[in-house]
Amino acid sequence: MEAAQNEVQQAFTAKMQAKHITPLWTIANRIVMREPTPKIPSVFWNYQRDIRPYILEAADIITAAEAHRRVLVLNNPELKHGATHTLTCAIQAIKGGEIAPAHRHSQAALRFVIEGEGAYTAVNGERIYMHQGDFIVTPAWTWHDHGKESDGIMIWLDGLDVPLVNHLGATFSDDYEGDGHFPQSRPPHDSFSRYGSGMLPLAPITQRSSPVFAYPYERTRAALENLRKANDWDACHGLKLKFANPATGDWVMPTIATFAQLLPKGFKTAPYRSTEATVVMAAEGTGKATVGEQTYTLGKNDIFVVPNWTWWQVEASDDLVLLSYSDRAALEKLDLWREQRANEPLQL
Ligand code: GTQ
Ligand code: FE2
């Protein structure tokens, strides 16, 4: 508890303030709390109502070249930039004939593809053509540009560790000089064949992120569908898998953990909380999510935020597939990841 201050102590505290010094006894219980007290609320965006009309409107009023990235950032109401205190969530669109020019940055990025066909992300000159539900990786400091040769629009979710990296004061970025494209260096989907087919090159793999840049939804969905036959459900997660770096078994990126999850029709998860802050997108199906005091009705491509240390549960009205990402990969490296399952004591 903070000690109540008498007049002499108050005067002392005030005097110290001018020197940018604080007596610890006046603030102790605000800086070393008994448990995490999230600084952000949960948030929800309905894709059809809150996102789609506006990203289509953005596509009418600005070109990808002009915008550099045609992106609408989904912000937590408590933050200037970020869906959580560590991660951003944004919606990007590209139209036929457009190029989003190559650049690189120390922030890592992921994409969950929402709608459309035919656009690619090129990572270090390797094109990855995107399909609905695909999880695409843009490791930190890799050159990346996006493009679309065919007609029509393509829309996807971007998740980046911008608030985390910026908070740590470690942000760098660079624009590629030239016509927008980083030169094509490898055939499309080369990384998937080289590293993602259950085989690996003989040479050692040294990069810190997954050498695979695309985790196609087709494969994700088939894995979940086949595994449901095992009838091996986790009370808090249903059937939840992590996307993995095939060279290490670790998370795909050093800072961001990514997941795919199946909740079969009628399944209701038991309450769960952890120190990670998570952004969830419903890739398929319908259901209901309860996050803290809030309850959200989920449809395809709806997005919600689970703040750190907040109880949440999900109920599937239909077979429900969730794609999600969190700061767990960073927290684990700092030995700060903790979890608690409903009706289990907290073990720290
Ligand atoms: O596609 O390169 O949402 O650099 C934010 C920053 C997307 C991107 C974002 C970026 C990108
Ligand atoms: Fe980028």
Tab-separated table of C-alpha atoms and ligand atoms in Angstrom:
chain	number	residue	atom	x	y	z
A	1	MET	CA	0.000	0.000	0.000
A	2	GLU	CA	1.037	3.560	-0.618
A	3	ALA	CA	1.588	5.414	2.597
A	4	ALA	CA	-0.755	8.374	3.230
A	5	GLN	CA	1.428	11.483	3.240
A	6	ASN	CA	1.540	14.126	5.960
A	7	GLU	CA	2.217	17.776	5.114
A	8	VAL	CA	5.962	17.541	5.495
A	9	GLN	CA	6.058	14.507	3.205
A	10	GLN	CA	3.806	16.177	0.628
A	11	ALA	CA	6.058	19.203	0.531
A	12	PHE	CA	9.042	16.938	0.092
A	13	THR	CA	7.358	15.073	-2.784
A	14	ALA	CA	6.474	18.383	-4.475
A	15	LYS	CA	10.032	19.654	-4.099
A	16	MET	CA	11.407	16.465	-5.651
A	17	GLN	CA	9.054	16.738	-8.624
A	18	ALA	CA	10.938	19.800	-9.879
A	19	LYS	CA	14.077	17.700	-10.045
A	20	HIS	CA	12.360	14.774	-11.796
A	21	ILE	CA	12.755	12.571	-8.764
A	22	THR	CA	9.904	10.569	-7.219
A	23	PRO	CA	9.857	9.023	-3.758
A	24	LEU	CA	9.037	5.395	-4.496
A	25	TRP	CA	6.713	5.086	-1.483
A	26	THR	CA	4.252	7.456	-3.204
A	27	ILE	CA	3.840	5.289	-6.302
A	28	ALA	CA	4.894	1.760	-5.356
A	29	ASN	CA	1.539	0.058	-5.828
A	30	ARG	CA	1.116	1.565	-9.285
A	31	ILE	CA	4.390	0.264	-10.673
A	32	VAL	CA	4.744	-3.181	-9.143
A	33	MET	CA	1.210	-4.500	-9.345
A	34	ARG	CA	-0.028	-7.783	-7.921
A	35	GLU	CA	-0.949	-8.918	-11.389
A	36	PRO	CA	-1.146	-7.448	-14.895
A	37	THR	CA	-3.744	-4.705	-15.225
A	38	PRO	CA	-4.378	-4.333	-18.961
A	39	LYS	CA	-4.062	-0.770	-20.214
A	40	ILE	CA	-6.248	-1.502	-23.198
A	41	PRO	CA	-9.831	-2.675	-23.561
A	42	SER	CA	-10.980	-5.426	-25.862
A	43	VAL	CA	-12.175	-4.203	-29.281
A	44	PHE	CA	-14.234	-5.754	-32.046
A	45	TRP	CA	-14.664	-4.952	-35.752
A	46	ASN	CA	-17.380	-6.514	-37.876
A	47	TYR	CA	-15.769	-7.000	-41.286
A	48	GLN	CA	-18.851	-6.370	-43.419
A	49	ARG	CA	-20.061	-3.374	-41.422
A	50	ASP	CA	-16.928	-1.680	-40.045
A	51	ILE	CA	-14.161	-2.531	-42.486
A	52	ARG	CA	-15.121	-3.644	-45.993
A	53	PRO	CA	-17.071	-0.552	-47.136
A	54	TYR	CA	-14.238	1.719	-46.010
A	55	ILE	CA	-11.344	-0.198	-47.537
A	56	LEU	CA	-13.312	-0.236	-50.819
A	57	GLU	CA	-13.838	3.508	-50.476
A	58	ALA	CA	-10.122	3.975	-49.814
A	59	ALA	CA	-9.444	2.052	-53.024
A	60	ASP	CA	-11.510	4.682	-54.894
A	61	ILE	CA	-9.863	7.760	-53.422
A	62	ILE	CA	-6.156	6.877	-53.379
A	63	THR	CA	-3.821	4.711	-55.469
A	64	ALA	CA	-1.426	2.205	-53.939
A	65	ALA	CA	1.494	4.192	-55.385
A	66	GLU	CA	0.249	7.414	-53.836
A	67	ALA	CA	-0.480	5.799	-50.479
A	68	HIS	CA	2.690	3.673	-50.575
A	69	ARG	CA	0.549	1.147	-48.674
A	70	ARG	CA	-3.254	1.443	-48.944
A	71	VAL	CA	-3.871	0.519	-45.350
A	72	LEU	CA	-6.546	1.277	-42.767
A	73	VAL	CA	-5.175	0.817	-39.266
A	74	LEU	CA	-7.573	-0.657	-36.707
A	75	ASN	CA	-6.779	1.053	-33.441
A	76	ASN	CA	-7.537	0.218	-29.879
A	77	PRO	CA	-9.504	3.209	-28.485
A	78	GLU	CA	-6.874	3.618	-25.765
A	79	LEU	CA	-4.000	3.848	-28.244
A	80	LYS	CA	-2.908	6.234	-30.990
A	81	HIS	CA	-1.479	3.395	-33.063
A	82	GLY	CA	-2.017	-0.256	-32.317
A	83	ALA	CA	-4.690	-2.853	-31.726
A	84	THR	CA	-2.791	-3.886	-28.606
A	85	HIS	CA	0.056	-2.213	-26.705
A	86	THR	CA	2.476	-4.408	-28.698
A	87	LEU	CA	0.867	-5.227	-32.066
A	88	THR	CA	-0.922	-3.477	-34.876
A	89	CYS	CA	-3.796	-4.754	-36.925
A	90	ALA	CA	-4.577	-3.168	-40.270
A	91	ILE	CA	-6.441	-3.854	-43.485
A	92	GLN	CA	-4.646	-3.488	-46.805
A	93	ALA	CA	-6.056	-3.487	-50.327
A	94	ILE	CA	-4.438	-3.585	-53.736
A	95	LYS	CA	-6.107	-3.308	-57.148
A	96	GLY	CA	-5.281	-4.729	-60.550
A	97	GLY	CA	-2.217	-3.090	-62.096
A	98	GLU	CA	-1.008	-1.566	-58.846
A	99	ILE	CA	2.315	-1.921	-57.090
A	100	ALA	CA	2.967	-1.173	-53.415
A	101	PRO	CA	6.673	-0.308	-53.716
A	102	ALA	CA	9.470	-2.268	-52.060
A	103	HIS	CA	10.736	-1.263	-48.653
A	104	ARG	CA	12.056	-2.923	-45.518
A	105	HIS	CA	11.838	-2.252	-41.795
A	106	SER	CA	12.888	-3.681	-38.477
A	107	GLN	CA	9.251	-4.471	-37.664
A	108	ALA	CA	8.061	-7.962	-38.596
A	109	ALA	CA	4.781	-8.356	-40.489
A	110	LEU	CA	2.232	-11.076	-41.097
A	111	ARG	CA	-0.737	-11.208	-43.442
A	112	PHE	CA	-3.974	-13.152	-43.063
A	113	VAL	CA	-5.635	-13.063	-46.478
A	114	ILE	CA	-9.277	-11.961	-46.483
A	115	GLU	CA	-10.642	-11.780	-50.010
A	116	GLY	CA	-9.772	-11.661	-53.694
A	117	GLU	CA	-7.365	-13.582	-55.875
A	118	GLY	CA	-4.219	-12.900	-57.842
A	119	ALA	CA	-2.210	-10.470	-55.714
A	120	TYR	CA	1.244	-11.335	-54.501
A	121	THR	CA	3.604	-10.237	-51.798
A	122	ALA	CA	7.239	-10.474	-52.842
A	123	VAL	CA	9.688	-11.173	-50.019
A	124	ASN	CA	13.313	-10.543	-50.987
A	125	GLY	CA	12.256	-10.959	-54.610
A	126	GLU	CA	10.235	-14.160	-54.183
A	127	ARG	CA	6.595	-13.768	-55.109
A	128	ILE	CA	3.992	-15.366	-52.871
A	129	TYR	CA	0.566	-15.424	-54.528
A	130	MET	CA	-2.109	-15.061	-51.901
A	131	HIS	CA	-5.346	-16.973	-51.337
A	132	GLN	CA	-8.078	-16.514	-48.753
A	133	GLY	CA	-6.983	-17.737	-45.313
A	134	ASP	CA	-3.271	-17.925	-46.142
A	135	PHE	CA	-0.821	-16.830	-43.485
A	136	ILE	CA	2.039	-14.910	-45.132
A	137	VAL	CA	5.238	-13.888	-43.346
A	138	THR	CA	7.331	-10.810	-43.981
A	139	PRO	CA	10.303	-11.249	-41.663
A	140	ALA	CA	11.913	-8.139	-40.198
A	141	TRP	CA	14.306	-6.338	-42.538
A	142	THR	CA	13.297	-8.289	-45.656
A	143	TRP	CA	12.541	-6.281	-48.803
A	144	HIS	CA	8.875	-6.552	-49.661
A	145	ASP	CA	6.532	-5.210	-52.298
A	146	HIS	CA	2.978	-6.140	-53.183
A	147	GLY	CA	1.429	-6.260	-56.631
A	148	LYS	CA	-1.545	-7.425	-58.614
A	149	GLU	CA	-1.486	-8.083	-62.347
A	150	SER	CA	-5.073	-9.326	-62.744
A	151	ASP	CA	-8.192	-7.162	-62.472
A	152	GLY	CA	-10.095	-6.811	-59.230
A	153	ILE	CA	-9.224	-6.003	-55.672
A	154	MET	CA	-7.496	-8.095	-53.045
A	155	ILE	CA	-7.808	-7.441	-49.306
A	156	TRP	CA	-5.845	-8.794	-46.386
A	157	LEU	CA	-5.101	-8.213	-42.712
A	158	ASP	CA	-1.657	-6.921	-41.736
A	159	GLY	CA	-0.285	-7.621	-38.261
A	160	LEU	CA	2.968	-5.957	-37.218
A	161	ASP	CA	4.977	-5.581	-34.017
A	162	VAL	CA	5.244	-1.805	-34.513
A	163	PRO	CA	4.264	-0.677	-30.976
A	164	LEU	CA	6.660	-3.200	-29.424
A	165	VAL	CA	9.614	-2.360	-31.659
A	166	ASN	CA	9.002	1.378	-31.406
A	167	HIS	CA	8.679	1.182	-27.630
A	168	LEU	CA	12.017	-0.600	-27.522
A	169	GLY	CA	13.491	2.194	-29.642
A	170	ALA	CA	14.810	-0.165	-32.295
A	171	THR	CA	13.042	0.984	-35.448
A	172	PHE	CA	14.787	1.321	-38.813
A	173	SER	CA	13.347	1.458	-42.329
A	174	ASP	CA	14.488	1.844	-45.881
A	175	ASP	CA	12.835	2.427	-49.289
A	176	TYR	CA	14.084	0.475	-52.266
A	177	GLU	CA	15.346	2.729	-55.065
A	178	GLY	CA	13.946	1.968	-58.479
A	179	ASP	CA	10.654	1.119	-60.155
A	180	GLY	CA	8.976	-0.233	-57.020
A	181	HIS	CA	9.822	-3.897	-57.447
A	182	PHE	CA	12.689	-5.565	-55.696
A	183	PRO	CA	14.268	-7.692	-58.466
A	184	GLN	CA	12.777	-11.177	-58.729
A	185	SER	CA	15.452	-13.405	-57.283
A	186	ARG	CA	13.732	-16.795	-57.106
A	187	PRO	CA	10.721	-18.472	-58.659
A	188	PRO	CA	7.385	-17.866	-56.923
A	189	HIS	CA	6.843	-20.028	-53.806
A	190	ASP	CA	10.464	-21.181	-53.818
A	191	SER	CA	10.720	-20.951	-50.017
A	192	PHE	CA	7.717	-23.223	-49.567
A	193	SER	CA	9.241	-26.016	-51.645
A	194	ARG	CA	12.679	-25.536	-50.182
A	195	TYR	CA	11.703	-25.410	-46.509
A	196	GLY	CA	8.007	-26.225	-46.144
A	197	SER	CA	7.622	-29.658	-47.706
A	198	GLY	CA	8.852	-31.703	-44.768
A	199	MET	CA	12.365	-31.555	-46.196
A	200	LEU	CA	15.162	-29.024	-45.735
A	201	PRO	CA	18.262	-28.008	-47.676
A	202	LEU	CA	21.515	-29.548	-46.486
A	203	ALA	CA	23.059	-26.149	-45.770
A	204	PRO	CA	22.517	-24.726	-42.271
A	205	ILE	CA	19.647	-22.271	-41.857
A	206	THR	CA	20.782	-19.159	-40.077
A	207	GLN	CA	17.913	-16.664	-40.288
A	208	ARG	CA	15.996	-15.784	-37.128
A	209	SER	CA	12.547	-16.034	-38.751
A	210	SER	CA	10.961	-18.941	-40.543
A	211	PRO	CA	12.510	-19.485	-43.979
A	212	VAL	CA	8.970	-20.318	-45.186
A	213	PHE	CA	7.064	-17.206	-46.264
A	214	ALA	CA	3.636	-18.759	-46.812
A	215	TYR	CA	1.435	-21.161	-44.857
A	216	PRO	CA	-1.403	-21.862	-47.306
A	217	TYR	CA	-4.905	-22.091	-45.856
A	218	GLU	CA	-5.550	-25.220	-47.870
A	219	ARG	CA	-2.937	-27.026	-45.784
A	220	THR	CA	-3.964	-25.396	-42.503
A	221	ARG	CA	-7.616	-26.278	-43.024
A	222	ALA	CA	-6.862	-29.856	-44.097
A	223	ALA	CA	-4.712	-30.396	-40.989
A	224	LEU	CA	-7.453	-29.116	-38.698
A	225	GLU	CA	-10.107	-31.153	-40.492
A	226	ASN	CA	-8.145	-34.378	-40.290
A	227	LEU	CA	-7.204	-33.798	-36.638
A	228	ARG	CA	-10.822	-33.397	-35.592
A	229	LYS	CA	-11.150	-37.152	-36.106
A	230	ALA	CA	-8.697	-37.654	-33.228
A	231	ASN	CA	-11.367	-36.148	-30.967
A	232	ASP	CA	-8.645	-34.690	-28.829
A	233	TRP	CA	-10.114	-31.395	-27.694
A	234	ASP	CA	-8.506	-28.993	-25.273
A	235	ALA	CA	-11.096	-27.524	-22.896
A	236	CYS	CA	-9.714	-23.989	-23.297
A	237	HIS	CA	-8.601	-24.071	-26.940
A	238	GLY	CA	-10.578	-26.705	-28.804
A	239	LEU	CA	-8.056	-27.732	-31.430
A	240	LYS	CA	-5.303	-25.114	-31.612
A	241	LEU	CA	-2.002	-25.352	-33.472
A	242	LYS	CA	0.855	-22.924	-33.719
A	243	PHE	CA	2.439	-22.003	-37.025
A	244	ALA	CA	6.046	-23.128	-36.730
A	245	ASN	CA	9.443	-22.410	-38.187
A	246	PRO	CA	10.266	-25.800	-39.770
A	247	ALA	CA	13.974	-25.312	-39.150
A	248	THR	CA	13.625	-24.873	-35.390
A	249	GLY	CA	10.093	-25.772	-34.301
A	250	ASP	CA	9.909	-22.302	-32.772
A	251	TRP	CA	7.467	-19.534	-33.590
A	252	VAL	CA	7.584	-18.214	-37.124
A	253	MET	CA	8.846	-14.771	-36.078
A	254	PRO	CA	11.006	-13.752	-33.091
A	255	THR	CA	8.367	-11.421	-31.673
A	256	ILE	CA	4.962	-12.585	-32.955
A	257	ALA	CA	3.317	-15.950	-32.306
A	258	THR	CA	0.700	-17.141	-34.805
A	259	PHE	CA	-2.042	-19.749	-34.467
A	260	ALA	CA	-4.810	-21.602	-36.257
A	261	GLN	CA	-7.692	-23.045	-34.309
A	262	LEU	CA	-10.790	-25.134	-34.980
A	263	LEU	CA	-13.831	-25.100	-32.725
A	264	PRO	CA	-16.416	-27.562	-33.976
A	265	LYS	CA	-20.074	-26.573	-34.060
A	266	GLY	CA	-21.441	-26.387	-30.504
A	267	PHE	CA	-18.018	-26.347	-28.792
A	268	LYS	CA	-17.594	-23.789	-26.026
A	269	THR	CA	-14.117	-23.154	-24.690
A	270	ALA	CA	-13.486	-22.823	-20.951
A	271	PRO	CA	-12.215	-19.431	-19.762
A	272	TYR	CA	-8.519	-18.856	-20.300
A	273	ARG	CA	-6.099	-15.978	-19.837
A	274	SER	CA	-2.420	-15.369	-20.390
A	275	THR	CA	0.022	-12.481	-20.362
A	276	GLU	CA	-0.012	-12.261	-24.138
A	277	ALA	CA	-2.190	-9.773	-26.013
A	278	THR	CA	-3.881	-11.377	-29.007
A	279	VAL	CA	-5.603	-10.316	-32.223
A	280	VAL	CA	-8.084	-12.871	-33.553
A	281	MET	CA	-9.721	-13.115	-36.970
A	282	ALA	CA	-12.545	-15.551	-37.706
A	283	ALA	CA	-11.459	-17.096	-41.008
A	284	GLU	CA	-14.496	-19.313	-41.380
A	285	GLY	CA	-17.754	-20.050	-39.578
A	286	THR	CA	-19.782	-18.232	-36.952
A	287	GLY	CA	-19.803	-18.037	-33.191
A	288	LYS	CA	-19.578	-15.865	-30.133
A	289	ALA	CA	-16.558	-14.577	-28.252
A	290	THR	CA	-16.602	-13.324	-24.684
A	291	VAL	CA	-13.595	-11.202	-23.765
A	292	GLY	CA	-13.668	-9.803	-20.238
A	293	GLU	CA	-17.123	-8.219	-19.925
A	294	GLN	CA	-17.713	-7.954	-23.684
A	295	THR	CA	-19.497	-10.451	-25.908
A	296	TYR	CA	-19.097	-10.357	-29.689
A	297	THR	CA	-21.009	-12.175	-32.395
A	298	LEU	CA	-18.480	-13.557	-34.857
A	299	GLY	CA	-18.846	-13.941	-38.596
A	300	LYS	CA	-16.316	-14.453	-41.364
A	301	ASN	CA	-13.360	-12.049	-41.201
A	302	ASP	CA	-14.555	-10.320	-38.032
A	303	ILE	CA	-11.663	-9.266	-35.831
A	304	PHE	CA	-11.320	-8.875	-32.081
A	305	VAL	CA	-8.627	-8.070	-29.554
A	306	VAL	CA	-7.941	-10.012	-26.384
A	307	PRO	CA	-5.906	-7.789	-24.045
A	308	ASN	CA	-3.235	-9.298	-21.847
A	309	TRP	CA	-4.422	-11.080	-18.693
A	310	THR	CA	-8.078	-11.004	-19.693
A	311	TRP	CA	-10.367	-14.044	-19.415
A	312	TRP	CA	-11.828	-15.068	-22.738
A	313	GLN	CA	-13.840	-17.861	-24.246
A	314	VAL	CA	-15.327	-18.684	-27.626
A	315	GLU	CA	-18.430	-20.604	-28.607
A	316	ALA	CA	-18.876	-22.040	-32.102
A	317	SER	CA	-22.339	-21.842	-33.681
A	318	ASP	CA	-20.891	-23.422	-36.804
A	319	ASP	CA	-17.519	-25.026	-37.335
A	320	LEU	CA	-15.364	-22.017	-36.499
A	321	VAL	CA	-11.794	-21.475	-37.689
A	322	LEU	CA	-9.794	-18.751	-35.958
A	323	LEU	CA	-6.486	-17.327	-37.104
A	324	SER	CA	-4.700	-15.333	-34.434
A	325	TYR	CA	-1.431	-13.660	-33.496
A	326	SER	CA	0.029	-12.486	-30.215
A	327	ASP	CA	3.171	-11.137	-28.561
A	328	ARG	CA	3.792	-14.526	-26.894
A	329	ALA	CA	6.967	-15.144	-28.931
A	330	ALA	CA	8.512	-11.988	-27.442
A	331	LEU	CA	7.182	-12.625	-23.930
A	332	GLU	CA	8.636	-16.139	-23.832
A	333	LYS	CA	12.083	-14.842	-24.730
A	334	LEU	CA	11.842	-12.447	-21.797
A	335	ASP	CA	10.493	-15.231	-19.539
A	336	LEU	CA	7.303	-13.199	-19.027
A	337	TRP	CA	4.737	-15.512	-20.518
A	338	ARG	CA	2.236	-16.927	-17.997
A	339	GLU	CA	-1.156	-18.532	-18.435
A	340	GLN	CA	-4.118	-19.542	-16.331
A	341	ARG	CA	-6.883	-21.947	-17.233
A	342	ALA	CA	-10.337	-21.774	-15.690
A	343	ASN	CA	-10.557	-23.402	-12.253
A	344	GLU	CA	-6.825	-23.876	-12.025
A	345	PRO	CA	-4.655	-22.015	-9.517
A	346	LEU	CA	-2.284	-19.427	-10.840
A	347	GLN	CA	1.267	-20.783	-11.011
A	348	LEU	CA	3.867	-18.108	-11.439
B	1	GTQ	O1	2.555	-4.046	-46.266
B	1	GTQ	O2	4.573	-3.366	-46.020
B	1	GTQ	O3	-0.059	-2.382	-42.479
B	1	GTQ	O4	5.084	-1.667	-44.078
B	1	GTQ	C1	2.026	-1.322	-42.171
B	1	GTQ	C2	3.338	-1.156	-42.590
B	1	GTQ	C3	1.678	-2.819	-44.011
B	1	GTQ	C4	3.413	-3.406	-45.642
B	1	GTQ	C5	1.208	-2.162	-42.882
B	1	GTQ	C6	3.810	-1.827	-43.708
B	1	GTQ	C7	2.965	-2.659	-44.432
B	2	FE2	FE	6.204	-3.088	-44.923
